[in-house]
Amino acid sequence: MTADLLITGISQLVTAKGSGAKHGPAMRELHVTERAAIAICNRGIIWTGKERDWSGEALASVDVGDRAVVPGLIDPHTHAVWAGNRLADFDARTSGKTYEAILAAGGGIRRTIRATAAATKDELLSLAEPRIRALLQSGATTVEVKSGYGFTPATEIAMLEVIQALAARTPARLLPTLLIHIPPASSEDRPRYITEICTELIPEVARRQLATAVDIFVEKEAFHVDEATLVLQSAKQHNLAVKLHTEQFQCIGGLELGVRMGVLSVDHLETCGPEQLAMLAASSTIATILPGVSLHLGIPAAPGRQLVDAGAAVAVGTDLNPGSSPLFSAAAALALAVRLNGLTAQEALVAGTVNAACALGLADTGRLEVGLQADFLVLEGSDWRELVYTLGGNPVREVWIRGERL
Ligand code: NIG
Ligand code: FE
């Protein structure tokens, strides 16, 4: 066997094995190979194992100096494109107003929609680029990016075009999602808005392949289940994957709808109760938790521990956005999931790699296995657990995508 490149000096090579989401106790089954090596050819992994067992030839080699290697992280939930800021909301919240009250009064997400509408596509692109770079440096080699601050079909399309341009400018793999975020302020306009989304926006997004999935925010201050049902049905008819923002503040039937419609993931889940845990555990829908939101808004953390114990497949995302989670690090999201949601270090790594990949419908990433693209991280330390132990500093030393060091 001849490799283009052999990576040596790996203190621990850590990965989940086999495609498919890991549920419950399987989230703790990591494979750790000590004193390991990875052989790469044509950007893909052709061999992994103990360094002393490598018997092939390598055209070049890189010694990572007795450091741990893990798969590139997958951030399955971000809103990385926005303009303006939410510092006035932050002040209002630290003075006692709630996120929901600010939103109901026309601030919050609506404030960001106004600022985003006032920006040009070039401005949005230059604002978003360093955010993606920050996620990349924190270890995210694949990042989902949602629209949702556009509101009208034309501005939502413009946001998706910005994400497309962003994808061309970063080595990270970006997955664009069309997010139907907030309804018109007047309830009279809601039916017409939903019709426009289903008959104009979704068909155009599908035709131009501007998104791989459609997401909708189900919440008292956002969309109701009957509206979300129409949007998800339209998305499915147009062969787009579907997912939901749900159970963030209230339980109004979003999770049940998601499970019934077989969505890829239900995201947030801070208010999820015991019956819902069981329902998720019995389904193939990924439970995506977002600890940055609990930290920043001071709301209860999603029951990560209980979800795993019930047998669900949990993923973790940053939810990077200006209002509820200004968290620019995928590694920190995992570190917070251990502290706030009660995951073990092993579960957090699975939640941020293979399960996060499944939340995006990807079977070909999030693991270090022969045949997969060589996307991996060299950590600063020799023990991989520093990835989820470190707070504040960056535990990621090197990011490799398709066999190339960034
Ligand atoms: O995932 N909850 C809805 N959407 C985002 C927040 C967006 C914002 O506040 O700007 C979230 O928390
Ligand atoms: Fe979100």
Short mmCIF file of C-alpha atoms and ligand atoms in Angstrom, two decimals:
data_model
loop_
_atom_site.label_atom_id
_atom_site.label_comp_id
_atom_site.label_asym_id
_atom_site.label_seq_id
_atom_site.Cartn_x
_atom_site.Cartn_y
_atom_site.Cartn_z
CA MET A 1 0.00 0.00 0.00
CA THR A 2 1.33 3.46 -0.91
CA ALA A 3 0.15 6.59 0.88
CA ASP A 4 0.59 10.22 -0.20
CA LEU A 5 0.99 11.09 3.46
CA LEU A 6 1.46 9.25 6.73
CA ILE A 7 0.49 11.00 9.96
CA THR A 8 2.55 9.66 12.88
CA GLY A 9 3.18 10.57 16.51
CA ILE A 10 -0.51 10.25 17.41
CA SER A 11 -0.79 9.58 21.15
CA GLN A 12 -4.47 8.56 20.81
CA LEU A 13 -6.57 8.16 17.68
CA VAL A 14 -10.16 8.48 18.82
CA THR A 15 -13.31 7.80 16.82
CA ALA A 16 -16.75 6.25 16.87
CA LYS A 17 -17.05 3.38 14.42
CA GLY A 18 -19.64 2.56 11.78
CA SER A 19 -22.12 4.87 10.09
CA GLY A 20 -25.48 5.57 11.61
CA ALA A 21 -26.53 7.44 14.72
CA LYS A 22 -25.36 6.18 18.10
CA HIS A 23 -28.24 5.85 20.56
CA GLY A 24 -28.10 5.70 24.35
CA PRO A 25 -25.17 3.65 25.74
CA ALA A 26 -23.67 3.31 22.23
CA MET A 27 -22.80 7.00 22.57
CA ARG A 28 -20.07 5.97 25.01
CA GLU A 29 -18.42 3.46 22.65
CA LEU A 30 -15.38 5.28 21.39
CA HIS A 31 -12.42 3.44 19.89
CA VAL A 32 -9.08 4.68 21.14
CA THR A 33 -5.87 3.49 19.43
CA GLU A 34 -2.68 4.48 21.20
CA ARG A 35 0.58 5.30 19.33
CA ALA A 36 -1.39 5.41 16.11
CA ALA A 37 -0.90 6.49 12.52
CA ILE A 38 -3.21 7.51 9.66
CA ALA A 39 -2.35 6.89 6.01
CA ILE A 40 -3.89 9.25 3.47
CA CYS A 41 -4.17 8.95 -0.30
CA ASN A 42 -6.13 11.25 -2.62
CA ARG A 43 -7.51 13.21 0.35
CA GLY A 44 -9.05 10.08 1.88
CA ILE A 45 -8.09 7.72 4.69
CA ILE A 46 -6.62 4.45 3.37
CA TRP A 47 -5.36 2.98 6.65
CA THR A 48 -5.43 3.60 10.39
CA GLY A 49 -3.89 1.56 13.17
CA LYS A 50 -0.93 1.25 15.52
CA GLU A 51 2.05 3.11 14.08
CA ARG A 52 4.28 0.03 14.45
CA ASP A 53 1.84 -2.03 12.33
CA TRP A 54 2.14 0.23 9.26
CA SER A 55 3.99 -1.72 6.59
CA GLY A 56 3.23 0.36 3.51
CA GLU A 57 5.18 3.10 1.79
CA ALA A 58 4.51 6.80 2.27
CA LEU A 59 5.65 9.59 -0.07
CA ALA A 60 5.69 12.01 2.88
CA SER A 61 5.07 11.95 6.58
CA VAL A 62 4.11 14.37 9.35
CA ASP A 63 4.84 13.69 13.02
CA VAL A 64 2.24 15.42 15.20
CA GLY A 65 4.44 15.14 18.30
CA ASP A 66 2.61 12.79 20.67
CA ARG A 67 -0.77 14.52 20.39
CA ALA A 68 -4.31 13.21 20.30
CA VAL A 69 -6.29 13.11 17.05
CA VAL A 70 -10.09 13.17 16.78
CA PRO A 71 -12.48 13.48 13.81
CA GLY A 72 -13.24 16.99 12.55
CA LEU A 73 -16.23 18.27 14.50
CA ILE A 74 -19.62 18.80 12.88
CA ASP A 75 -21.61 21.86 13.98
CA PRO A 76 -25.18 20.88 13.03
CA HIS A 77 -26.92 24.16 13.95
CA THR A 78 -25.79 27.74 13.30
CA HIS A 79 -27.26 31.06 12.21
CA ALA A 80 -23.87 32.45 11.17
CA VAL A 81 -25.18 35.05 8.72
CA TRP A 82 -26.57 38.24 10.30
CA ALA A 83 -26.02 41.98 10.48
CA GLY A 84 -26.28 44.36 13.43
CA ASN A 85 -26.05 43.24 17.02
CA ARG A 86 -28.25 42.39 19.98
CA LEU A 87 -26.43 44.32 22.66
CA ALA A 88 -29.56 46.35 23.54
CA ASP A 89 -31.44 43.04 24.02
CA PHE A 90 -28.55 41.79 26.13
CA ASP A 91 -28.80 44.87 28.35
CA ALA A 92 -32.59 44.46 28.58
CA ARG A 93 -32.18 40.82 29.55
CA THR A 94 -29.55 41.50 32.15
CA SER A 95 -32.00 44.06 33.58
CA GLY A 96 -34.65 41.38 33.92
CA LYS A 97 -36.62 41.24 30.63
CA THR A 98 -37.07 37.81 29.09
CA TYR A 99 -36.06 36.75 25.56
CA GLU A 100 -39.70 35.98 24.77
CA ALA A 101 -40.96 39.37 26.04
CA ILE A 102 -38.33 41.20 23.96
CA LEU A 103 -39.40 39.22 20.90
CA ALA A 104 -43.11 39.85 21.55
CA ALA A 105 -42.36 43.59 21.74
CA GLY A 106 -40.79 43.59 18.25
CA GLY A 107 -37.15 43.21 19.31
CA GLY A 108 -35.00 40.08 19.38
CA ILE A 109 -35.11 38.13 16.10
CA ARG A 110 -37.17 40.96 14.53
CA ARG A 111 -34.37 43.42 15.34
CA THR A 112 -31.85 41.21 13.52
CA ILE A 113 -34.23 40.84 10.56
CA ARG A 114 -34.34 44.64 10.21
CA ALA A 115 -30.55 44.97 10.43
CA THR A 116 -30.00 42.10 7.98
CA ALA A 117 -32.45 43.62 5.47
CA ALA A 118 -30.48 46.86 5.59
CA ALA A 119 -27.16 45.15 4.73
CA THR A 120 -25.88 44.30 1.26
CA LYS A 121 -24.95 40.75 0.32
CA ASP A 122 -21.27 41.73 0.30
CA GLU A 123 -21.59 43.16 3.79
CA LEU A 124 -23.30 40.00 5.04
CA LEU A 125 -20.54 37.91 3.47
CA SER A 126 -17.76 39.90 5.13
CA LEU A 127 -19.55 39.73 8.48
CA ALA A 128 -20.09 35.97 8.25
CA GLU A 129 -16.65 34.93 7.01
CA PRO A 130 -14.74 35.46 10.29
CA ARG A 131 -17.52 33.66 12.20
CA ILE A 132 -17.03 30.57 10.04
CA ARG A 133 -13.28 30.92 10.46
CA ALA A 134 -13.71 30.96 14.25
CA LEU A 135 -15.82 27.79 14.13
CA LEU A 136 -13.22 26.17 11.87
CA GLN A 137 -10.37 27.05 14.22
CA SER A 138 -12.38 25.55 17.08
CA GLY A 139 -12.47 22.26 15.16
CA ALA A 140 -15.64 22.36 13.04
CA THR A 141 -14.84 20.97 9.60
CA THR A 142 -18.54 20.75 8.62
CA VAL A 143 -20.98 23.51 9.56
CA GLU A 144 -24.72 23.85 8.97
CA VAL A 145 -25.73 27.47 8.27
CA LYS A 146 -29.35 28.63 8.36
CA SER A 147 -31.06 31.54 6.70
CA GLY A 148 -33.99 32.92 8.71
CA TYR A 149 -33.17 36.60 9.16
CA GLY A 150 -34.56 37.36 5.71
CA PHE A 151 -38.31 37.08 6.35
CA THR A 152 -39.52 37.82 2.79
CA PRO A 153 -38.89 35.19 0.10
CA ALA A 154 -36.51 37.54 -1.74
CA THR A 155 -34.39 38.26 1.35
CA GLU A 156 -34.37 34.60 2.38
CA ILE A 157 -33.07 33.72 -1.10
CA ALA A 158 -30.45 36.47 -0.75
CA MET A 159 -29.33 34.97 2.57
CA LEU A 160 -29.00 31.53 0.99
CA GLU A 161 -26.96 33.07 -1.83
CA VAL A 162 -24.66 34.57 0.79
CA ILE A 163 -24.24 31.12 2.36
CA GLN A 164 -23.43 29.72 -1.11
CA ALA A 165 -20.76 32.42 -1.60
CA LEU A 166 -19.46 31.75 1.92
CA ALA A 167 -19.10 28.04 1.08
CA ALA A 168 -16.88 28.93 -1.88
CA ARG A 169 -14.60 30.98 0.40
CA THR A 170 -13.99 28.46 3.19
CA PRO A 171 -12.37 25.03 3.26
CA ALA A 172 -15.09 23.93 5.72
CA ARG A 173 -18.04 22.03 4.26
CA LEU A 174 -21.14 24.23 4.69
CA LEU A 175 -24.66 22.84 4.62
CA PRO A 176 -27.30 25.49 3.92
CA THR A 177 -30.71 25.27 5.58
CA LEU A 178 -33.75 27.41 4.78
CA LEU A 179 -35.14 28.53 8.15
CA ILE A 180 -38.71 29.80 8.43
CA HIS A 181 -38.12 31.77 11.58
CA ILE A 182 -40.81 34.27 12.56
CA PRO A 183 -44.38 34.92 11.32
CA PRO A 184 -45.74 38.29 10.19
CA ALA A 185 -46.58 40.56 13.13
CA SER A 186 -50.27 40.65 12.23
CA SER A 187 -52.11 37.33 12.58
CA GLU A 188 -54.25 38.15 9.52
CA ASP A 189 -51.15 37.95 7.33
CA ARG A 190 -50.07 34.53 8.55
CA PRO A 191 -52.04 32.26 6.17
CA ARG A 192 -50.87 34.23 3.13
CA TYR A 193 -47.26 34.13 4.42
CA ILE A 194 -47.34 30.36 4.83
CA THR A 195 -48.85 29.95 1.35
CA GLU A 196 -46.09 32.11 -0.11
CA ILE A 197 -43.41 30.04 1.67
CA CYS A 198 -44.91 26.75 0.46
CA THR A 199 -45.77 27.72 -3.12
CA GLU A 200 -42.99 30.19 -3.98
CA LEU A 201 -40.00 30.14 -1.64
CA ILE A 202 -39.56 26.39 -1.06
CA PRO A 203 -40.01 25.46 -4.75
CA GLU A 204 -37.44 28.08 -5.82
CA VAL A 205 -34.94 27.02 -3.12
CA ALA A 206 -35.33 23.39 -4.23
CA ARG A 207 -35.07 24.20 -7.94
CA ARG A 208 -31.88 26.25 -7.43
CA GLN A 209 -30.48 23.79 -4.86
CA LEU A 210 -29.88 26.64 -2.43
CA ALA A 211 -30.55 24.53 0.67
CA THR A 212 -30.42 20.87 1.65
CA ALA A 213 -33.00 21.19 4.43
CA VAL A 214 -35.92 23.28 5.67
CA ASP A 215 -36.28 24.19 9.36
CA ILE A 216 -39.14 26.00 11.11
CA PHE A 217 -39.33 27.55 14.60
CA VAL A 218 -42.32 26.06 16.46
CA GLU A 219 -43.05 28.20 19.50
CA LYS A 220 -45.79 30.34 21.01
CA GLU A 221 -44.03 33.48 19.74
CA ALA A 222 -43.27 31.85 16.36
CA PHE A 223 -45.19 29.23 14.31
CA HIS A 224 -47.94 26.84 15.39
CA VAL A 225 -47.99 23.14 14.60
CA ASP A 226 -50.57 23.42 11.82
CA GLU A 227 -48.44 26.04 10.04
CA ALA A 228 -45.26 24.00 10.53
CA THR A 229 -47.03 20.93 9.13
CA LEU A 230 -47.73 22.72 5.85
CA VAL A 231 -44.15 23.96 5.58
CA LEU A 232 -42.64 20.54 6.30
CA GLN A 233 -45.01 18.87 3.83
CA SER A 234 -44.00 21.31 1.12
CA ALA A 235 -40.30 20.76 1.89
CA LYS A 236 -40.71 16.99 1.67
CA GLN A 237 -42.61 17.26 -1.61
CA HIS A 238 -39.59 19.12 -2.94
CA ASN A 239 -37.17 16.47 -1.69
CA LEU A 240 -35.63 18.66 0.97
CA ALA A 241 -34.72 17.27 4.38
CA VAL A 242 -36.66 18.66 7.33
CA LYS A 243 -35.85 19.69 10.89
CA LEU A 244 -37.36 21.80 13.67
CA HIS A 245 -36.50 24.39 16.31
CA THR A 246 -38.79 23.23 19.10
CA GLU A 247 -39.49 22.94 22.85
CA GLN A 248 -37.25 25.95 23.58
CA PHE A 249 -39.68 27.81 25.84
CA GLN A 250 -43.03 25.99 25.54
CA CYS A 251 -44.27 22.54 24.56
CA ILE A 252 -46.90 23.17 21.88
CA GLY A 253 -46.62 19.93 19.93
CA GLY A 254 -43.52 20.60 17.84
CA LEU A 255 -41.57 17.57 19.02
CA GLU A 256 -44.52 15.25 18.40
CA LEU A 257 -44.94 16.71 14.91
CA GLY A 258 -41.23 16.22 14.22
CA VAL A 259 -41.26 12.57 15.27
CA ARG A 260 -44.48 11.94 13.32
CA MET A 261 -42.99 13.44 10.18
CA GLY A 262 -39.61 11.73 10.63
CA VAL A 263 -37.56 14.93 10.70
CA LEU A 264 -33.76 14.58 10.73
CA SER A 265 -33.49 16.44 14.03
CA VAL A 266 -35.44 18.36 16.64
CA ASP A 267 -33.28 21.12 18.07
CA HIS A 268 -33.33 22.94 21.45
CA LEU A 269 -35.50 20.66 23.71
CA GLU A 270 -34.97 22.73 26.86
CA THR A 271 -38.58 22.11 27.98
CA CYS A 272 -38.79 18.48 26.87
CA GLY A 273 -40.57 16.21 29.41
CA PRO A 274 -40.28 12.45 30.23
CA GLU A 275 -42.87 11.26 27.69
CA GLN A 276 -41.13 13.21 24.99
CA LEU A 277 -37.77 11.66 25.91
CA ALA A 278 -39.26 8.23 25.40
CA MET A 279 -40.83 9.26 22.11
CA LEU A 280 -37.51 10.57 20.79
CA ALA A 281 -35.65 7.50 22.01
CA ALA A 282 -37.99 5.27 20.03
CA SER A 283 -37.53 7.29 16.85
CA SER A 284 -34.75 7.86 14.33
CA THR A 285 -34.88 11.63 14.86
CA ILE A 286 -31.71 13.12 16.36
CA ALA A 287 -32.10 15.18 19.55
CA THR A 288 -29.89 18.23 19.01
CA ILE A 289 -29.10 20.18 22.15
CA LEU A 290 -27.63 23.69 22.23
CA PRO A 291 -25.94 24.44 25.56
CA GLY A 292 -24.82 27.92 24.48
CA VAL A 293 -28.49 29.00 24.64
CA SER A 294 -28.92 27.77 28.22
CA LEU A 295 -25.75 29.58 29.24
CA HIS A 296 -26.51 32.85 27.45
CA LEU A 297 -30.26 33.09 28.17
CA GLY A 298 -30.09 31.50 31.61
CA ILE A 299 -32.86 29.05 30.71
CA PRO A 300 -32.92 25.42 31.90
CA ALA A 301 -30.52 23.18 30.02
CA ALA A 302 -31.98 20.52 27.73
CA PRO A 303 -32.06 17.12 29.50
CA GLY A 304 -29.05 15.66 27.73
CA ARG A 305 -28.31 13.05 30.40
CA GLN A 306 -31.95 11.88 30.47
CA LEU A 307 -32.09 11.78 26.66
CA VAL A 308 -29.05 9.49 26.49
CA ASP A 309 -30.32 7.33 29.37
CA ALA A 310 -33.68 6.97 27.62
CA GLY A 311 -31.85 5.74 24.50
CA ALA A 312 -32.02 8.79 22.24
CA ALA A 313 -29.28 9.81 19.80
CA VAL A 314 -28.05 13.21 20.97
CA ALA A 315 -26.12 15.78 18.92
CA VAL A 316 -24.65 19.09 20.09
CA GLY A 317 -24.41 22.37 18.17
CA THR A 318 -23.24 25.90 18.89
CA ASP A 319 -26.48 27.55 17.64
CA LEU A 320 -24.15 30.45 16.81
CA ASN A 321 -26.45 33.49 16.53
CA PRO A 322 -26.53 37.04 17.93
CA GLY A 323 -29.56 36.64 20.18
CA SER A 324 -29.54 33.38 22.06
CA SER A 325 -26.04 31.94 21.62
CA PRO A 326 -23.06 34.12 20.66
CA LEU A 327 -20.84 31.02 20.91
CA PHE A 328 -18.08 30.90 18.31
CA SER A 329 -16.52 27.55 19.26
CA ALA A 330 -17.69 24.04 18.40
CA ALA A 331 -15.26 22.60 20.97
CA ALA A 332 -16.71 24.89 23.66
CA ALA A 333 -20.24 23.72 22.78
CA LEU A 334 -19.12 20.17 23.62
CA ALA A 335 -17.41 21.37 26.81
CA LEU A 336 -20.67 23.08 27.85
CA ALA A 337 -22.73 19.99 27.02
CA VAL A 338 -20.68 18.10 29.60
CA ARG A 339 -21.20 20.78 32.27
CA LEU A 340 -24.76 21.91 31.55
CA ASN A 341 -26.47 18.90 29.95
CA GLY A 342 -24.73 16.14 31.87
CA LEU A 343 -23.08 14.31 28.98
CA THR A 344 -19.88 12.35 29.59
CA ALA A 345 -16.78 13.32 27.61
CA GLN A 346 -17.28 10.25 25.38
CA GLU A 347 -20.94 11.08 24.73
CA ALA A 348 -20.05 14.69 23.95
CA LEU A 349 -17.50 13.66 21.31
CA VAL A 350 -20.02 11.32 19.65
CA ALA A 351 -22.64 14.09 19.86
CA GLY A 352 -20.28 16.49 18.10
CA THR A 353 -19.13 14.09 15.39
CA VAL A 354 -21.07 11.07 14.13
CA ASN A 355 -24.46 12.03 15.65
CA ALA A 356 -24.12 15.62 14.47
CA ALA A 357 -23.39 14.27 10.99
CA CYS A 358 -26.61 12.21 11.17
CA ALA A 359 -28.52 15.37 12.20
CA LEU A 360 -27.48 16.71 8.80
CA GLY A 361 -28.21 13.49 6.92
CA LEU A 362 -24.50 12.83 6.33
CA ALA A 363 -23.17 9.27 6.56
CA ASP A 364 -19.71 9.99 5.15
CA THR A 365 -18.19 12.16 7.84
CA GLY A 366 -17.62 12.48 11.58
CA ARG A 367 -15.47 9.35 11.89
CA LEU A 368 -11.89 8.34 11.16
CA GLU A 369 -12.31 5.27 9.00
CA VAL A 370 -10.89 3.86 5.79
CA GLY A 371 -12.76 5.26 2.79
CA LEU A 372 -13.77 8.53 4.45
CA GLN A 373 -12.36 11.96 3.74
CA ALA A 374 -9.35 12.78 5.96
CA ASP A 375 -10.97 15.50 8.12
CA PHE A 376 -9.36 15.44 11.55
CA LEU A 377 -8.06 17.57 14.40
CA VAL A 378 -4.69 17.43 16.11
CA LEU A 379 -5.29 18.53 19.69
CA GLU A 380 -2.84 20.48 21.83
CA GLY A 381 -2.54 17.68 24.37
CA SER A 382 -1.89 13.96 24.32
CA ASP A 383 -5.19 13.08 26.07
CA TRP A 384 -8.24 13.64 23.83
CA ARG A 385 -10.46 14.51 26.81
CA GLU A 386 -8.83 17.93 26.90
CA LEU A 387 -11.10 18.74 23.95
CA VAL A 388 -14.12 18.85 26.25
CA TYR A 389 -12.26 19.75 29.44
CA THR A 390 -10.77 23.05 28.24
CA LEU A 391 -12.77 26.25 28.83
CA GLY A 392 -11.74 29.54 27.25
CA GLY A 393 -8.54 28.40 25.50
CA ASN A 394 -8.54 26.54 22.20
CA PRO A 395 -7.70 22.84 22.66
CA VAL A 396 -7.40 22.41 18.87
CA ARG A 397 -3.87 22.82 17.50
CA GLU A 398 -4.32 21.82 13.86
CA VAL A 399 -7.35 21.39 11.60
CA TRP A 400 -6.98 19.04 8.65
CA ILE A 401 -9.56 18.90 5.86
CA ARG A 402 -9.32 16.45 2.93
CA GLY A 403 -5.84 15.46 4.06
CA GLU A 404 -4.54 19.04 4.10
CA ARG A 405 -3.51 21.08 7.11
CA LEU A 406 -5.13 24.53 7.20
O1 NIG B 1 -31.95 28.89 17.84
N1 NIG B 1 -35.03 30.22 18.72
C1 NIG B 1 -34.95 30.66 17.63
N2 NIG B 1 -33.89 30.94 16.89
C2 NIG B 1 -32.56 31.09 17.34
C3 NIG B 1 -32.29 32.42 17.95
C4 NIG B 1 -32.23 33.48 16.95
C5 NIG B 1 -32.03 34.83 17.52
O2 NIG B 1 -32.33 35.09 18.71
O3 NIG B 1 -31.60 35.68 16.73
C6 NIG B 1 -32.19 29.97 18.31
O4 NIG B 1 -32.16 30.16 19.54
FE FE B 2 -31.20 28.08 16.30
#
